[in-house]
Amino acid sequence: METFAGLSGFHWALLGAAVAVIGGGIGSAMGITYVANVASGILTEDPDKFGPLLPVVAIPGTQGIYGFITGVMVAFVMKPGVEGGWNALPGVCGFYIFLACLPVAFNCCISAIYQGLTSVGAAGMVAKRREEAGRALVLPALVETYAVLSLITTIILLIVAVKPAIDAALKA
Amino acid sequence: MLDRGYSPPKLEKGMKKTAPGYRRPSLRSLKSYSEPVRYGYAVGRIKVLESRLLTPHRLNRLIEADYSEALHILDEVELGDYLMGARVAGEVDVGLIRYLRDVYSLLEEMLPEDSCLVDFFLSRYDFHNLKVILKSRMDGKEEGLLPGLGRLEVEELREGIDEPKLLPPAYRAALEEIKEAQLSPQETDMVMDKHFFSYRLQLAEGEKNAFLKEYARTAIDFANLKTIVRGRKLGKGREFMQLVLVEGGKLGKDDLLELYEKPYDEMIKALGKARYPSTLMSFMEGADEIVRLTDFDRRVDDYLMELTRRARRISVGMEPIFGYVKAREVEVTVVRIILMGKLHNLSPADIEKMVRKLYVE
């Protein structure tokens, strides 16, 4: 089996998927913890604010989903459609998959943490003025932009760049 | 395995095997990430409670109203429940103390156990009560005790004065200094204040919070300035000032001692240039000392409130909680001034001159 830097293509692909899921998951868990702490304080004083607070608390969770989507894409879309399956994947092609997963892994981790911190401010707005819930959600949603862009980049890299490279390598 | 000539340190009896400090990751060193976890819950509650604070609009109505109308206006906020039916100054004070007690209990309930903020606020009452008890043993009068507000009960403090081992180290140090030097009631007052301010600075440094440190140091500066004015009035010498001035402020103790011996004009000029606005320094001039010091207290409170307000832009951390408790304390001060003014038939204009800045703009 052809390896790259000591790892097979399958190993590199697994590593890429794992890093994407771990990065997104850590970021989301931290982000949600920050805002959920504040939200629990607000709800102690004013339980009626559960509805408007829920989207603000949930929004840092999306990065974890992006990491999961990346992991699923690697598992189902990037699997070589030739005899031998993953074992046929050359080491260098697996490395390409790993590189393509990095935007989601890093960007989703960092952006979810900062989105959690931004959501804390937004939750404060909701606590004071319930009618501001819509506007409050826009501010952390701006941080989301960069997580979405990283997911789009990872998907484009996997489908447009890595997949054809794998097909070409397997044909050769 | 390669022998690199490294031998692990030998652990003596009682020593724990831990990583060196630089290898031990501390969540508190990552402050911006740990603050939402430590203070998030409390900040959430504060955000809701802040909307129930006394507003400047309501304050103006209070100033203009007569006494019974003022009580009706206070019914619109939480304070009203505590002042219901209060007719004389004593009843107003009892209601306000009950209210403050509830504010501090709430603070204690929502903060993490290792936070120093409760001590930062409550130690003031302990030092005050210690002062009252000590002075009462000197002159036989026990006036102005504030029971139930401090960290320790009055009885515990009484026992602590006889048996200092029962008290926390900072309180003990103050008592020991006073006992050793055999001070007069007035000097006891000043030395106790010195220990209180030092203790608060120590708490702020332990918490490693820049805002809290800034607040504690600024409060020390103002306390020192007030001490200087009182000291000059009483004709005290440099040695006495050495004993009562607090260290740790932004204005160095040595610089202050040097200025103490200089003429008034020179001192005011130097202090005005040093750090604080000259309007604050103007309290040193003028005829009536009591009026000047009362006015100075008001300006200091306003200055510290301005400092607290500036920290409001921090969305989560100790600062908004500190701001809320400070807001409640100022609320109590302001309502007391207004109600006492009404009971003594002062005009709204006179009351307005004494009123402090509120946290809410």
Short mmCIF file of C-alpha atoms in Angstrom, two decimals, chain B residues 127-262:
data_model
loop_
_atom_site.label_atom_id
_atom_site.label_comp_id
_atom_site.label_asym_id
_atom_site.label_seq_id
_atom_site.Cartn_x
_atom_site.Cartn_y
_atom_site.Cartn_z
CA PHE B 127 -14.09 46.88 59.86
CA HIS B 128 -16.76 49.46 60.66
CA ASN B 129 -18.27 47.29 63.41
CA LEU B 130 -14.83 46.50 64.83
CA LYS B 131 -14.19 50.23 64.95
CA VAL B 132 -17.46 50.91 66.77
CA ILE B 133 -16.88 48.14 69.31
CA LEU B 134 -13.28 49.20 69.98
CA LYS B 135 -14.25 52.84 70.38
CA SER B 136 -17.15 51.90 72.65
CA ARG B 137 -14.65 50.17 74.95
CA MET B 138 -12.67 53.39 75.12
CA ASP B 139 -15.45 55.94 75.60
CA GLY B 140 -18.42 53.77 76.65
CA LYS B 141 -20.67 54.81 73.74
CA GLU B 142 -21.71 52.19 71.21
CA GLU B 143 -23.34 54.03 68.33
CA GLY B 144 -23.66 53.16 64.67
CA LEU B 145 -23.26 49.38 64.68
CA LEU B 146 -24.40 47.76 61.45
CA PRO B 147 -25.45 44.25 62.48
CA GLY B 148 -26.11 41.58 59.88
CA LEU B 149 -24.29 43.30 57.03
CA GLY B 150 -20.72 42.11 57.47
CA ARG B 151 -19.07 38.76 56.90
CA LEU B 152 -19.04 38.15 60.66
CA GLU B 153 -21.76 38.73 63.21
CA VAL B 154 -21.26 41.47 65.79
CA GLU B 155 -20.96 38.87 68.57
CA GLU B 156 -18.22 37.06 66.66
CA LEU B 157 -16.35 40.34 66.30
CA ARG B 158 -16.71 41.03 70.03
CA GLU B 159 -15.29 37.60 70.82
CA GLY B 160 -12.58 38.20 68.21
CA ILE B 161 -11.43 41.39 69.91
CA ASP B 162 -10.86 39.44 73.13
CA GLU B 163 -9.46 36.43 71.31
CA PRO B 164 -7.90 37.73 68.02
CA LYS B 165 -7.04 34.19 66.88
CA LEU B 166 -10.72 33.75 65.99
CA LEU B 167 -10.59 36.54 63.41
CA PRO B 168 -9.29 36.46 59.83
CA PRO B 169 -5.62 37.57 59.52
CA ALA B 170 -6.39 41.01 58.06
CA TYR B 171 -8.75 41.88 60.92
CA ARG B 172 -6.29 40.48 63.44
CA ALA B 173 -3.45 42.61 62.07
CA ALA B 174 -5.55 45.76 62.49
CA LEU B 175 -6.42 44.90 66.08
CA GLU B 176 -2.83 44.10 66.96
CA GLU B 177 -1.59 47.40 65.57
CA ILE B 178 -4.21 49.34 67.51
CA LYS B 179 -3.53 47.48 70.75
CA GLU B 180 0.24 47.86 70.47
CA ALA B 181 0.19 51.58 69.72
CA GLN B 182 -2.53 52.33 72.34
CA LEU B 183 -4.33 54.73 70.04
CA SER B 184 -7.06 57.27 70.75
CA PRO B 185 -10.58 56.70 69.33
CA GLN B 186 -9.89 59.04 66.43
CA GLU B 187 -6.59 57.39 65.61
CA THR B 188 -8.26 53.98 65.90
CA ASP B 189 -10.71 55.14 63.29
CA MET B 190 -7.97 56.02 60.84
CA VAL B 191 -5.82 52.95 61.42
CA MET B 192 -8.84 50.67 61.02
CA ASP B 193 -9.65 52.42 57.72
CA LYS B 194 -6.07 51.91 56.60
CA HIS B 195 -6.32 48.17 57.19
CA PHE B 196 -9.68 48.02 55.44
CA PHE B 197 -8.34 49.68 52.28
CA SER B 198 -5.22 47.51 52.29
CA TYR B 199 -7.34 44.39 52.70
CA ARG B 200 -9.51 45.35 49.74
CA LEU B 201 -6.45 45.92 47.58
CA GLN B 202 -5.12 42.55 48.68
CA LEU B 203 -8.42 40.92 47.65
CA ALA B 204 -8.34 42.67 44.26
CA GLU B 205 -4.78 41.53 43.65
CA GLY B 206 -5.70 37.99 44.57
CA GLU B 207 -8.53 38.07 42.05
CA LYS B 208 -6.14 39.41 39.37
CA ASN B 209 -8.84 41.67 38.01
CA ALA B 210 -7.56 44.93 36.51
CA PHE B 211 -10.77 46.86 37.14
CA LEU B 212 -11.03 45.78 40.76
CA LYS B 213 -7.40 46.71 41.37
CA GLU B 214 -7.93 50.10 39.74
CA TYR B 215 -10.99 50.69 41.91
CA ALA B 216 -9.23 49.66 45.13
CA ARG B 217 -6.18 51.82 44.35
CA THR B 218 -8.27 54.87 43.47
CA ALA B 219 -10.25 54.47 46.69
CA ILE B 220 -6.93 54.36 48.59
CA ASP B 221 -5.82 57.62 46.96
CA PHE B 222 -9.00 59.39 48.00
CA ALA B 223 -8.83 57.98 51.52
CA ASN B 224 -5.25 59.25 51.79
CA LEU B 225 -6.22 62.71 50.54
CA LYS B 226 -8.98 62.90 53.10
CA THR B 227 -6.59 61.74 55.82
CA ILE B 228 -4.11 64.45 54.84
CA VAL B 229 -6.75 67.16 55.14
CA ARG B 230 -7.98 65.84 58.49
CA GLY B 231 -4.39 65.44 59.69
CA ARG B 232 -3.50 69.04 58.85
CA LYS B 233 -6.64 70.28 60.56
CA LEU B 234 -5.76 68.34 63.71
CA GLY B 235 -2.14 69.50 63.52
CA LYS B 236 -0.77 65.96 63.36
CA GLY B 237 2.90 65.41 62.58
CA ARG B 238 4.64 63.39 59.90
CA GLU B 239 4.97 60.37 62.19
CA PHE B 240 1.24 60.12 62.63
CA MET B 241 0.70 60.39 58.89
CA GLN B 242 3.26 57.66 58.39
CA LEU B 243 1.10 55.48 60.63
CA VAL B 244 -2.28 56.15 59.00
CA LEU B 245 -1.59 56.65 55.28
CA VAL B 246 -2.42 53.60 53.20
CA GLU B 247 0.11 52.07 50.84
CA GLY B 248 -0.77 50.75 47.41
CA GLY B 249 -2.51 53.78 45.91
CA LYS B 250 -1.50 55.44 42.67
CA LEU B 251 -0.16 58.41 44.60
CA GLY B 252 2.86 57.06 46.46
CA LYS B 253 2.88 57.23 50.24
CA ASP B 254 6.30 58.89 50.28
CA ASP B 255 5.19 61.54 47.79
CA LEU B 256 2.12 62.27 49.90
CA LEU B 257 4.22 62.56 53.04
CA GLU B 258 6.49 65.00 51.28
CA LEU B 259 3.54 67.08 50.12
CA TYR B 260 2.02 66.98 53.60
CA GLU B 261 4.62 69.36 54.92
CA LYS B 262 4.27 71.83 52.07
#
